[in-house]
Structures are given as C-alpha cells and as structure tokens.
C-alpha cells in the first residue's frame, strides 16, 4: 500500500497546470526542495533532481520541456532499491549548458544581473496569488510529507536550505496557516498539526480526491472517539449499578438475619427477597420482576437499607 504522501503526490503530479507563470513557480519550488546543482568548468550549471515518485519526476521533465527555453539535454536515472519495501529513486539530470543557465535564470536561481546564485528568495516569482499556490504545490511535491489521518495529523516540509525555509514560512503565514518550526539533524522543518489546516492546505494545492479519504477517515476517527467516550461512560455507570446492587444484597441479607421477615410490610418483604434472589438485576429489571415502577423499587430499597443501617448502628452500641 503506498504511503498517504505518495497518494497525495500522485494526484498532485497530475494536476493540470497550463499557466506559464505558475509552471515557473511550481518548478522553482520543486527544484528548491529536491534538487542539487552542479557547476562545470565553463560556468554552466546543471541540475540533479531526485524523487521517490515517478509521476513527480515526469512532471519535472514535462515542465522543463514545457518552458521551451531551448534545446536542453536531460537524462533519467532510476536507482532501484536493494532493500525490500524501499522505494526506487528517480533522478532527473539536466546537463550543464548555456541553455540550462538560462532556465535557472528564468526560475530565479541565477540572478540576471550576474551577481550569482539566489539561495531562496523567490519574490519575483511570487507576485501573483495563482503562483503562490503553485509554488506551495511544488514544494510539497518536491519534499513534503503528510500522515494518513488515522496515524495522527501531521504535514511537513523539510529542507536543508535555511533561506528557502524562511521564505516558505513567510508564504504559509501569508495564507494564515498555523505553522510550527523545528530542526531535525541539519534540516529546517515546517509543519502543520491541525486537521483543519491540513485539509485547507491540501485543498489549496489541488489535492481534491485524497481529501475525500482524509476527511472521511477524520470523521470516522471522531465518531470512534465519541463511541469510546460513551462506552467509558456506560462502563462507569454499570460499575456504579453493580456496586449498589452488591451493597443492597449485603444489607438485605444482614436485615433478614436479624429480624423476622414477617414483621415487615409485604411490599418490603417481596423487595428484599427479590433483591437477594436476583443480585445481578438492574433497578429497572427489579421493578419489572416486582411489577412496580422504578422509583417505587428505589424507595423500598432505600427504606430497607435504612433499616439495615440502623441495625448496624445498634450493634455498634
Ligand atoms: Zn501564476
């Protein structure tokens, strides 16, 4: 069974994006999350983008070609995992060339003024709302993860690039997401922990189908919690009933040992006997056996218990 992250990514990787501005923004974030860069002796840069998800790899390739910068040489390398249950890795290599430099300039990695490499400030790509959403989609596809809701609510982005992580934080704050931050090994981690925030984030970046699963699992989880609460409550009530019945049986037995039963009014005689004969019966069952109302039985039992109590008091003196 694929992980929930993989399911989300599979859906997002097929999100139909046709705006060039958004393709640029999404591709930029994809590469920021999942790529490393190489420089050859001619000062031409190349890109190695690695992902566990074949569909994400195909999307990156399609986007690079779709931007029509010029003739770009790419290569796909599949690293098969030797260990069972470990995913394959797909690496897309964009060979260093003049055109690749142009691509990276268009994506905001190389500053147009020749001042070098831009570590993570993509404000030029993020002026439009549509592009901000696309950028977040790219970041998730490139290195985000999300738990299946029954495993606890958690969505995160993890990156070793501090500047990029600050930009992501800023962007997510702009959308009002309650983002938490932490570090793990050498990585900066941004995370969401609230189910509502995770749902609205996934909806915003275009994961509609998996959301249905997410929401129904969440609802099921809530119903299960409610049922558990009810069951716990009922168990507590049941325990109370059992304790009361045990106490009543003890008191009735004590009473009948010490007084002549025929001295009691008939209704009390019947009630005391019924209590002793049916120690497991609830109050309403006892009422049914005796053919009276619940409050009537309750009243009689209380009277009998009072008598037993008085008896105990007398014994003490
Ligand atoms: Zn756009």
Coordinates of C-alpha atoms and ligand atoms in Angstrom, one line a residue:
X1 CA 0.0 0.0 0.0
X2 CA 1.5 3.3 -1.0
X3 CA 2.0 5.9 1.8
X4 CA -0.5 8.7 2.1
X5 CA 2.2 11.2 1.0
X6 CA 2.6 9.1 -2.2
X7 CA -1.1 9.1 -2.8
X8 CA -1.3 12.9 -2.4
X9 CA 1.7 13.4 -4.7
X10 CA 0.3 11.0 -7.3
X11 CA -2.8 13.1 -7.5
X12 CA -0.9 16.5 -7.5
X13 CA 1.5 15.3 -10.1
X14 CA -1.4 15.1 -12.5
X15 CA -2.8 18.5 -11.6
X16 CA -3.4 20.2 -14.9
X17 CA -1.3 23.4 -14.9
X18 CA -1.2 25.5 -18.0
X19 CA -0.3 29.0 -16.8
X20 CA 3.4 29.6 -17.7
X21 CA 3.7 31.8 -14.6
X22 CA 2.5 29.0 -12.3
X23 CA 4.6 26.4 -14.1
X24 CA 7.7 28.5 -13.4
X25 CA 6.8 29.0 -9.7
X26 CA 5.9 25.3 -9.2
X27 CA 9.1 24.1 -10.9
X28 CA 11.2 26.5 -8.9
X29 CA 9.9 25.2 -5.6
X30 CA 10.2 21.6 -6.8
X31 CA 13.9 22.1 -7.5
X32 CA 14.5 24.1 -4.3
X33 CA 13.1 21.1 -2.4
X34 CA 14.5 18.2 -4.3
X35 CA 17.5 19.3 -6.4
X36 CA 21.2 19.8 -6.2
X37 CA 23.2 21.9 -8.6
X38 CA 26.5 21.3 -10.3
X39 CA 28.8 23.7 -12.0
X40 CA 31.2 22.8 -14.8
X41 CA 34.4 24.5 -15.8
X42 CA 32.6 26.7 -18.3
X43 CA 30.5 28.1 -15.5
X44 CA 27.5 26.3 -16.8
X45 CA 25.2 24.9 -14.2
X46 CA 23.4 21.5 -14.2
X47 CA 20.6 20.2 -12.1
X48 CA 20.1 16.8 -10.4
X49 CA 16.5 16.4 -9.2
X50 CA 15.8 13.3 -7.1
X51 CA 12.4 11.9 -6.1
X52 CA 10.8 8.7 -5.0
X53 CA 7.8 9.4 -7.1
X54 CA 7.9 8.5 -10.8
X55 CA 4.9 10.8 -11.5
X56 CA 6.7 13.8 -9.9
X57 CA 9.8 13.0 -12.0
X58 CA 7.7 13.0 -15.1
X59 CA 6.1 16.3 -14.1
X60 CA 9.5 18.0 -13.6
X61 CA 10.7 16.8 -17.1
X62 CA 7.4 17.9 -18.7
X63 CA 7.7 21.4 -17.1
X64 CA 11.3 21.8 -18.2
X65 CA 10.4 21.0 -21.7
X66 CA 7.2 23.0 -21.5
X67 CA 9.1 26.2 -20.7
X68 CA 10.6 26.0 -24.2
X69 CA 13.8 27.7 -23.2
X70 CA 15.8 25.9 -25.9
X71 CA 17.5 22.6 -26.5
X72 CA 18.0 21.1 -23.1
X73 CA 19.7 17.7 -22.6
X74 CA 18.1 15.6 -19.8
X75 CA 18.7 12.1 -18.5
X76 CA 16.6 9.9 -16.3
X77 CA 18.4 7.6 -13.9
X78 CA 16.4 5.0 -11.9
X79 CA 18.1 3.8 -8.7
X80 CA 16.4 0.5 -7.8
X81 CA 16.4 -0.1 -4.0
X82 CA 18.1 -3.3 -3.0
X83 CA 16.1 -3.4 0.2
X84 CA 12.6 -4.7 0.1
X85 CA 9.8 -2.2 0.8
X86 CA 12.2 0.7 0.0
X87 CA 11.2 2.9 -2.9
X88 CA 13.1 3.4 -6.1
X89 CA 14.7 6.7 -6.6
X90 CA 14.4 8.6 -9.8
X91 CA 17.0 11.3 -10.7
X92 CA 16.5 13.7 -13.5
X93 CA 19.7 15.1 -14.7
X94 CA 19.7 18.4 -16.6
X95 CA 23.1 18.6 -18.2
X96 CA 25.1 21.8 -17.7
X97 CA 24.9 24.1 -20.7
X98 CA 24.2 27.7 -21.6
X99 CA 20.5 26.9 -22.0
X100 CA 20.4 25.3 -18.5
X101 CA 21.8 28.6 -17.2
X102 CA 19.0 30.4 -19.0
X103 CA 16.5 28.0 -17.5
X104 CA 17.8 28.6 -14.0
X105 CA 17.8 32.3 -14.5
X106 CA 14.2 32.2 -15.6
X107 CA 13.4 30.1 -12.5
X108 CA 15.1 32.6 -10.2
X109 CA 18.1 30.5 -9.2
X110 CA 20.7 32.6 -11.1
X111 CA 20.5 36.3 -10.6
X112 CA 20.0 38.0 -14.0
X113 CA 22.5 40.7 -13.1
X114 CA 25.3 38.2 -12.8
X115 CA 25.5 38.6 -9.0
X116 CA 25.5 34.8 -8.5
X117 CA 23.2 32.2 -7.1
X118 CA 19.9 33.1 -5.3
X119 CA 19.6 30.9 -2.3
X120 CA 15.9 31.1 -1.7
X121 CA 14.3 34.5 -2.2
X122 CA 11.8 33.9 -5.0
X123 CA 9.8 37.1 -4.5
X124 CA 9.9 37.8 -8.3
X125 CA 8.1 34.5 -8.9
X126 CA 5.5 35.1 -6.2
X127 CA 3.8 38.3 -7.1
X128 CA 0.5 36.6 -8.1
X129 CA -1.8 34.6 -6.0
X130 CA -2.0 31.7 -8.5
X131 CA 1.8 31.4 -8.5
X132 CA 1.9 31.3 -4.7
X133 CA -0.4 28.3 -4.7
X134 CA 1.6 26.7 -7.4
X135 CA 4.9 27.3 -5.5
X136 CA 3.5 25.6 -2.4
X137 CA 2.3 22.7 -4.6
X138 CA 5.8 22.4 -6.0
X139 CA 7.4 22.5 -2.5
X140 CA 5.1 19.7 -1.3
X141 CA 5.8 17.6 -4.4
X142 CA 9.5 18.2 -4.1
X143 CA 9.9 17.2 -0.4
X144 CA 6.7 17.5 1.6
X145 CA 5.0 14.7 3.5
X146 CA 1.7 14.1 5.2
X147 CA 0.5 11.4 7.5
X148 CA -2.7 9.4 6.9
X149 CA -5.1 10.9 9.4
X150 CA -5.5 7.8 11.4
X151 CA -1.8 8.0 12.2
X152 CA -2.1 11.5 13.7
X153 CA -2.4 14.8 11.9
X154 CA 1.0 15.9 10.6
X155 CA 2.1 17.6 7.4
X156 CA 5.6 18.9 6.9
X157 CA 8.3 20.4 4.7
X158 CA 11.9 19.6 5.4
X159 CA 14.8 21.4 3.7
X160 CA 18.4 22.0 4.4
X161 CA 18.2 25.4 2.9
X162 CA 17.6 28.0 5.6
X163 CA 16.7 30.9 3.4
X164 CA 14.2 28.9 1.4
X165 CA 12.6 27.6 4.7
X166 CA 12.2 31.2 5.9
X167 CA 10.5 32.1 2.6
X168 CA 8.2 29.1 2.9
X169 CA 7.3 30.1 6.4
X170 CA 6.6 33.6 5.3
X171 CA 4.4 32.4 2.4
X172 CA 2.5 29.9 4.6
X173 CA 1.9 32.7 7.2
X174 CA 0.5 34.9 4.5
X175 CA -2.1 32.3 3.9
X176 CA -2.8 32.2 7.7
X177 CA -1.6 28.6 8.3
X178 CA -0.7 27.8 11.9
X179 CA 2.9 26.7 11.1
X180 CA 5.2 25.2 13.6
X181 CA 9.0 25.1 13.1
X182 CA 11.7 22.9 14.3
X183 CA 15.1 21.5 13.2
X184 CA 15.9 17.8 12.6
X185 CA 19.5 16.9 12.0
X186 CA 20.7 19.5 9.5
X187 CA 17.2 20.2 8.2
X188 CA 14.7 23.0 8.9
X189 CA 11.3 21.6 9.3
X190 CA 8.0 23.4 8.9
X191 CA 4.9 21.6 10.0
X192 CA 1.1 21.7 10.4
X193 CA -0.6 19.7 13.2
X194 CA -4.2 20.8 12.9
X195 CA -6.6 18.7 10.8
X196 CA -8.5 21.7 9.5
X197 CA -5.3 23.5 8.4
X198 CA -4.0 20.3 6.7
X199 CA -7.3 19.9 4.9
X200 CA -7.3 23.5 3.7
X201 CA -3.7 23.3 2.6
X202 CA -4.3 20.1 0.6
X203 CA -7.4 21.7 -0.9
X204 CA -5.5 24.8 -1.8
X205 CA -2.7 23.0 -3.7
X206 CA -5.3 20.9 -5.6
X207 CA -5.5 17.5 -3.8
X208 CA -9.2 17.0 -4.1
X209 CA -9.6 13.2 -4.4
X210 CA -7.4 12.3 -1.5
X211 CA -9.1 14.9 0.6
X212 CA -12.3 12.8 0.5
X213 CA -10.4 10.0 2.0
X214 CA -8.7 12.3 4.6
X215 CA -12.0 13.8 5.6
X216 CA -13.9 10.5 5.9
X217 CA -11.1 8.9 7.9
X218 CA -11.0 12.0 10.2
X219 CA -14.8 11.8 10.6
X220 CA -14.6 8.1 11.4
X221 CA -11.9 8.8 13.9
X222 CA -14.1 11.4 15.6
X223 CA -17.0 9.0 15.7
X224 CA -14.8 6.3 17.1
X225 CA -13.6 8.7 19.8
X226 CA -17.2 9.7 20.6
X227 CA -18.2 6.0 20.9
X228 CA -15.2 5.3 23.1
X229 CA -16.2 8.2 25.4
X230 CA -19.8 6.8 25.5
X231 CA -18.6 3.3 26.2
X232 CA -16.3 4.5 29.0
X233 CA -19.2 6.5 30.5
X234 CA -21.5 3.4 30.3
X235 CA -18.9 1.2 31.9
X236 CA -18.6 3.7 34.7
X237 CA -22.4 3.7 35.1
X238 CA -22.5 -0.1 35.0
X239 CA -19.9 -0.3 37.7
X240 CA -21.9 2.1 39.9
X241 CA -25.0 -0.1 39.4
X242 CA -23.1 -3.3 40.2
X243 CA -21.6 -1.7 43.4
X244 CA -25.1 -0.5 44.5
X245 CA -26.6 -4.0 43.9
X246 CA -23.8 -5.7 45.9
X247 CA -24.3 -3.3 48.8
X248 CA -28.1 -3.8 48.7
X249 CA -27.8 -7.6 48.7
X250 CA -25.4 -7.4 51.7
X251 CA -27.7 -5.1 53.6
X252 CA -30.8 -7.2 52.9
X253 CA -29.1 -10.4 54.0
X254 CA -28.0 -8.7 57.2
X255 CA -31.5 -7.4 57.8
X256 CA -33.2 -10.8 57.3
X257 CA -30.7 -12.5 59.6
X258 CA -31.6 -10.1 62.4
X259 CA -35.3 -9.6 62.1
X260 CA -38.3 -11.7 61.5
X261 CA -39.2 -11.1 57.8
X262 CA -42.9 -11.4 58.5
X263 CA -42.7 -8.3 60.7
X264 CA -42.0 -6.3 57.6
X265 CA -44.8 -4.9 55.4
X266 CA -45.5 -7.3 52.5
X267 CA -44.1 -5.0 49.8
X268 CA -40.8 -4.7 51.7
X269 CA -40.6 -8.5 52.2
X270 CA -41.1 -9.0 48.5
X271 CA -38.5 -6.4 47.6
X272 CA -35.9 -7.7 50.0
X273 CA -36.4 -11.3 48.7
X274 CA -36.3 -10.2 45.0
X275 CA -33.0 -8.3 45.6
X276 CA -31.4 -11.3 47.2
X277 CA -32.8 -13.7 44.5
X278 CA -31.7 -11.5 41.6
X279 CA -28.4 -9.9 42.7
X280 CA -27.4 -9.1 39.0
X281 CA -30.7 -7.4 38.2
X282 CA -30.6 -3.7 37.5
X283 CA -33.1 -1.3 39.1
X284 CA -35.4 -1.4 36.1
X285 CA -35.3 -5.2 35.9
X286 CA -36.1 -5.5 39.6
X287 CA -39.0 -3.1 39.0
X288 CA -40.3 -5.4 36.2
X289 CA -39.9 -8.5 38.5
X290 CA -41.9 -6.8 41.2
X291 CA -44.4 -5.2 38.9
X292 CA -43.9 -1.7 40.2
X293 CA -42.3 1.5 38.9
X294 CA -38.5 2.1 39.1
X295 CA -38.9 4.9 41.7
X296 CA -41.1 2.7 43.8
X297 CA -38.4 0.0 44.0
X298 CA -35.8 2.6 44.7
X299 CA -37.9 3.9 47.5
X300 CA -38.4 0.5 49.0
X301 CA -34.8 -0.5 48.7
X302 CA -33.7 2.7 50.4
X303 CA -36.2 2.1 53.3
X304 CA -34.8 -1.5 53.7
X305 CA -31.2 -0.2 53.6
X306 CA -32.0 2.4 56.2
X307 CA -33.3 -0.3 58.5
X308 CA -30.1 -2.3 58.0
X309 CA -28.1 0.8 58.7
X310 CA -30.0 1.3 61.9
X311 CA -29.4 -2.3 62.9
X312 CA -25.6 -1.8 62.3
X313 CA -25.7 1.4 64.5
X314 CA -27.4 -0.5 67.3
X315 CA -24.9 -3.4 67.1
X316 CA -22.1 -0.9 67.5
X317 CA -23.6 0.5 70.8
Ligands
LIG1 ZN1 0.6 32.0 -11.8

